[in-house]
Every structure is written in structure tokens, then in C-alpha cells.
Amino acid sequence: MFKLISVESLSKTYVSKKEKIIAVDNISFTVDQGEIFGFLGPSGAGKTTTQRILTTLLPFSSGTVYIAGYNVLTEAKKVRANIGYVSQLGGADPNATVRENLELSGKLYGLSNDVTVQRIEQLSKLLDFHELLPRFVRTLSGGQKRRVEIAQGILHEPKVLFLDEPTTGLDPQNRANLWQHIKKLRDNGMTIFLTTHYLEEADALCDRLIIIDHGNIIAEGTPTELKKKISSEVVSMEMKHLQDSEKMKLFFKQLELDKATEANMKFSIYTDIGEELITDIINFTKEHQIELANLSLSMPSLNDVFLTLTGKELRDGGKEEEQ
């Protein structure tokens, strides 16, 4: 299968008089034609830097990057002609109509009037906003506006669409609706490079994904593959009293559970013997008069994968990348 994105030994280093910051550290990955590829990581992990490099907005220190067969450094103009980019801030003019916004995008892409009209018809039907064409963008809901902005990003029929946090600020219903439209684009042959803070979104949408932390790729695979790597089950528990957390830590240490995380009196234990472990926990808490606020058994989620690999929630800590 043709690799729409090919990244080999990519590094980006920022050097100042005071310090040297390695934002991206020798990463390599590929994205297949016609897949939704997720790029996940906590704040400051290198996501924004990498995305700027891939979209020709930022030079890099070493490595090679090809988009749609074109070298990002030496063939930047051809790369730009083959990509679309929709930022989380959007780009639609609120004081213009939907049609006027799309017509302006067509002019910026250098499309003829006839082609622009044809593409507006196609995309407004594909993304279900045909009846919104005469309306001012400021009157649209968040979900409607995002669909229009995605149409702006693919009006010129790019081979790769970069979506940066596409559902930020949307309510659950609008998010789920937009997911279906993103899948529809994939089913129509579009290759999508997705960054998101919502792990359930990555789980629902991505064919493959990578997790990056401190500029390094720490995991890569399908959502199912990554979840299987940590365990087949997750035991989750929450303590009522802080002092009891220390007792549970010692208990889990005695059981030699190396896949256990704890934060704010909440434990997550990744195991293949969930029911047996729950029985042991119940017996131990009864014996030591420990009160639990919650105890449950479930299948692992991408959030569990992320927490296990990085030691933090996706939205935890760290400065947003400014470079």
C-alpha cells in the first residue's frame, strides 16, 4: 500500500544561549493511503512541532519527510498542493455566508469558478450542510461550523487532511455526528492525520495511532493492539480515606503487580486475572477495615494505555508547545 506520509529519523532541536531543547527526537513512522492515523501525546510531547513540520510550516534539524511522494524541504509547494489543514481554531469568516467562505477558499486554492461550484455541491452534500450554504457562519452551531471548515480544508481535493483537535468544544452529540462525517471522508479515500485530546475519539476513529512523549514515539499500533499490550482487564478502585491508600500500595507491592497506577486515592491495576484479584482485594480490605468508594472490573481503554505508558492523563500537566 502506498505510504502517503513517510517520516524517517526526524529530529527538531531548539538552541538558545541558555539551553538546548529536543522537541522531536529521531522519530520514524508512515501513514497508509486511505487510513485515519492518530497522533497522540501530552502537552509538550512534540505533537505540534511534528505537525508543523509535516505541513511545511517549520524547518527541522535532521531526517526526511515525504508527503504524497514529495519532499517537504525541497518540494514544499507540491506538498502544500496535496494537503489540507483544519486547525482547532477554525478559519471560517463568521460575517460571511457558508457559500462565500467556500468560494473564497476556492480562489485561494486557485480553482476555477466551475470547479469551485462543483466541489461546493459535492462537499455540502457529503458533509450534510447543503441547506446551510446561504446562512452566515456566525449563526451555525459548533458542529455545523466544523463541517464547513473541514470542507474548506479539502475543497482542492488534497491527498492528506490534517485535523487538529476537530471536536474541541463540541457537545457529545455533535462530536459523535462529526465522527461519522470524518469516517465518511476516509471511506471516500481521504487519508486523515488526526490529533486529539479525546482518547475515546481516537479509539472510535483511528485505524492506527502512535503515542509520543518527550519527543519520542513510545507506542504504535491499532487501538485494539495497544490495549492488548497492557492487559486483558482493568481493576479500578477508589479509596475513601488517604491513609488507606498506603496500605493498598503495600498490598499490591506484595502481590508483585508491576502494572498498577495510583493518583488521588484512585488505583488502576492491569491484569489478566481480574476476578481473582478483585476477590483478593475484597478479602484484604475486609481484614484491614479499609473502606472503598468504588471497585470495578472492565476492559482496558486507550486512556489506560496512555496512563500506563506516560504516567499521566492525556490532558495532564505540561506546557503547551510554543515553538
PDB file of N, CA and C in Angstrom, residues 248-262 268-273 277:
ATOM      1  N   MET A 248      -2.923  -0.084  50.655  1.00  0.00           N
ATOM      2  CA  MET A 248      -3.170  -0.774  49.385  1.00  0.00           C
ATOM      3  C   MET A 248      -1.900  -0.825  48.533  1.00  0.00           C
ATOM      4  N   LYS A 249      -1.093   0.231  48.599  1.00  0.00           N
ATOM      5  CA  LYS A 249       0.168   0.230  47.856  1.00  0.00           C
ATOM      6  C   LYS A 249       1.064  -0.918  48.315  1.00  0.00           C
ATOM      7  N   LEU A 250       1.148  -1.090  49.628  1.00  0.00           N
ATOM      8  CA  LEU A 250       1.958  -2.183  50.171  1.00  0.00           C
ATOM      9  C   LEU A 250       1.390  -3.539  49.771  1.00  0.00           C
ATOM     10  N   PHE A 251       0.065  -3.637  49.780  1.00  0.00           N
ATOM     11  CA  PHE A 251      -0.597  -4.886  49.396  1.00  0.00           C
ATOM     12  C   PHE A 251      -0.277  -5.239  47.944  1.00  0.00           C
ATOM     13  N   PHE A 252      -0.393  -4.263  47.056  1.00  0.00           N
ATOM     14  CA  PHE A 252      -0.118  -4.520  45.639  1.00  0.00           C
ATOM     15  C   PHE A 252       1.363  -4.824  45.401  1.00  0.00           C
ATOM     16  N   LYS A 253       2.230  -4.203  46.226  1.00  0.00           N
ATOM     17  CA  LYS A 253       3.657  -4.484  46.109  1.00  0.00           C
ATOM     18  C   LYS A 253       3.954  -5.927  46.499  1.00  0.00           C
ATOM     19  N   GLN A 254       3.265  -6.415  47.530  1.00  0.00           N
ATOM     20  CA  GLN A 254       3.435  -7.806  47.953  1.00  0.00           C
ATOM     21  C   GLN A 254       2.973  -8.778  46.869  1.00  0.00           C
ATOM     22  N   LEU A 255       1.942  -8.374  46.129  1.00  0.00           N
ATOM     23  CA  LEU A 255       1.443  -9.223  45.042  1.00  0.00           C
ATOM     24  C   LEU A 255       2.304  -9.120  43.790  1.00  0.00           C
ATOM     25  N   GLU A 256       3.317  -8.238  43.831  1.00  0.00           N
ATOM     26  CA  GLU A 256       4.233  -8.020  42.699  1.00  0.00           C
ATOM     27  C   GLU A 256       3.474  -7.619  41.436  1.00  0.00           C
ATOM     28  N   LEU A 257       2.570  -6.669  41.621  1.00  0.00           N
ATOM     29  CA  LEU A 257       1.812  -6.144  40.481  1.00  0.00           C
ATOM     30  C   LEU A 257       2.589  -4.973  39.888  1.00  0.00           C
ATOM     31  N   ASP A 258       3.257  -5.199  38.759  1.00  0.00           N
ATOM     32  CA  ASP A 258       4.073  -4.146  38.169  1.00  0.00           C
ATOM     33  C   ASP A 258       3.264  -3.208  37.274  1.00  0.00           C
ATOM     34  N   LYS A 259       2.050  -3.641  36.928  1.00  0.00           N
ATOM     35  CA  LYS A 259       1.205  -2.786  36.085  1.00  0.00           C
ATOM     36  C   LYS A 259       0.083  -2.189  36.925  1.00  0.00           C
ATOM     37  N   ALA A 260       0.445  -1.269  37.794  1.00  0.00           N
ATOM     38  CA  ALA A 260      -0.531  -0.602  38.655  1.00  0.00           C
ATOM     39  C   ALA A 260      -0.181   0.876  38.736  1.00  0.00           C
ATOM     40  N   THR A 261      -1.205   1.714  38.636  1.00  0.00           N
ATOM     41  CA  THR A 261      -1.001   3.158  38.753  1.00  0.00           C
ATOM     42  C   THR A 261      -1.894   3.688  39.861  1.00  0.00           C
ATOM     43  N   GLU A 262      -1.442   4.794  40.499  1.00  0.00           N
ATOM     44  CA  GLU A 262      -2.223   5.383  41.590  1.00  0.00           C
ATOM     45  C   GLU A 262      -2.126   6.893  41.512  1.00  0.00           C
ATOM     46  N   SER A 268      -5.504   1.926  39.393  1.00  0.00           N
ATOM     47  CA  SER A 268      -5.837   1.146  38.202  1.00  0.00           C
ATOM     48  C   SER A 268      -4.811   0.033  38.101  1.00  0.00           C
ATOM     49  N   ILE A 269      -5.289  -1.214  38.082  1.00  0.00           N
ATOM     50  CA  ILE A 269      -4.403  -2.373  38.027  1.00  0.00           C
ATOM     51  C   ILE A 269      -4.697  -3.135  36.746  1.00  0.00           C
ATOM     52  N   TYR A 270      -3.657  -3.347  35.946  1.00  0.00           N
ATOM     53  CA  TYR A 270      -3.812  -4.011  34.647  1.00  0.00           C
ATOM     54  C   TYR A 270      -3.375  -5.459  34.805  1.00  0.00           C
ATOM     55  N   THR A 271      -4.291  -6.359  34.504  1.00  0.00           N
ATOM     56  CA  THR A 271      -4.081  -7.757  34.849  1.00  0.00           C
ATOM     57  C   THR A 271      -4.817  -8.683  33.891  1.00  0.00           C
ATOM     58  N   ASP A 272      -4.454  -9.944  33.932  1.00  0.00           N
ATOM     59  CA  ASP A 272      -5.169 -10.964  33.165  1.00  0.00           C
ATOM     60  C   ASP A 272      -5.996 -11.865  34.087  1.00  0.00           C
ATOM     61  N   ILE A 273      -5.989 -11.543  35.379  1.00  0.00           N
ATOM     62  CA  ILE A 273      -6.750 -12.341  36.360  1.00  0.00           C
ATOM     63  C   ILE A 273      -7.625 -11.408  37.195  1.00  0.00           C
ATOM     64  N   LEU A 277      -8.185 -11.184  41.338  1.00  0.00           N
ATOM     65  CA  LEU A 277      -7.609 -10.036  42.035  1.00  0.00           C
ATOM     66  C   LEU A 277      -8.672  -9.288  42.830  1.00  0.00           C
TER      67      LEU A 277
END
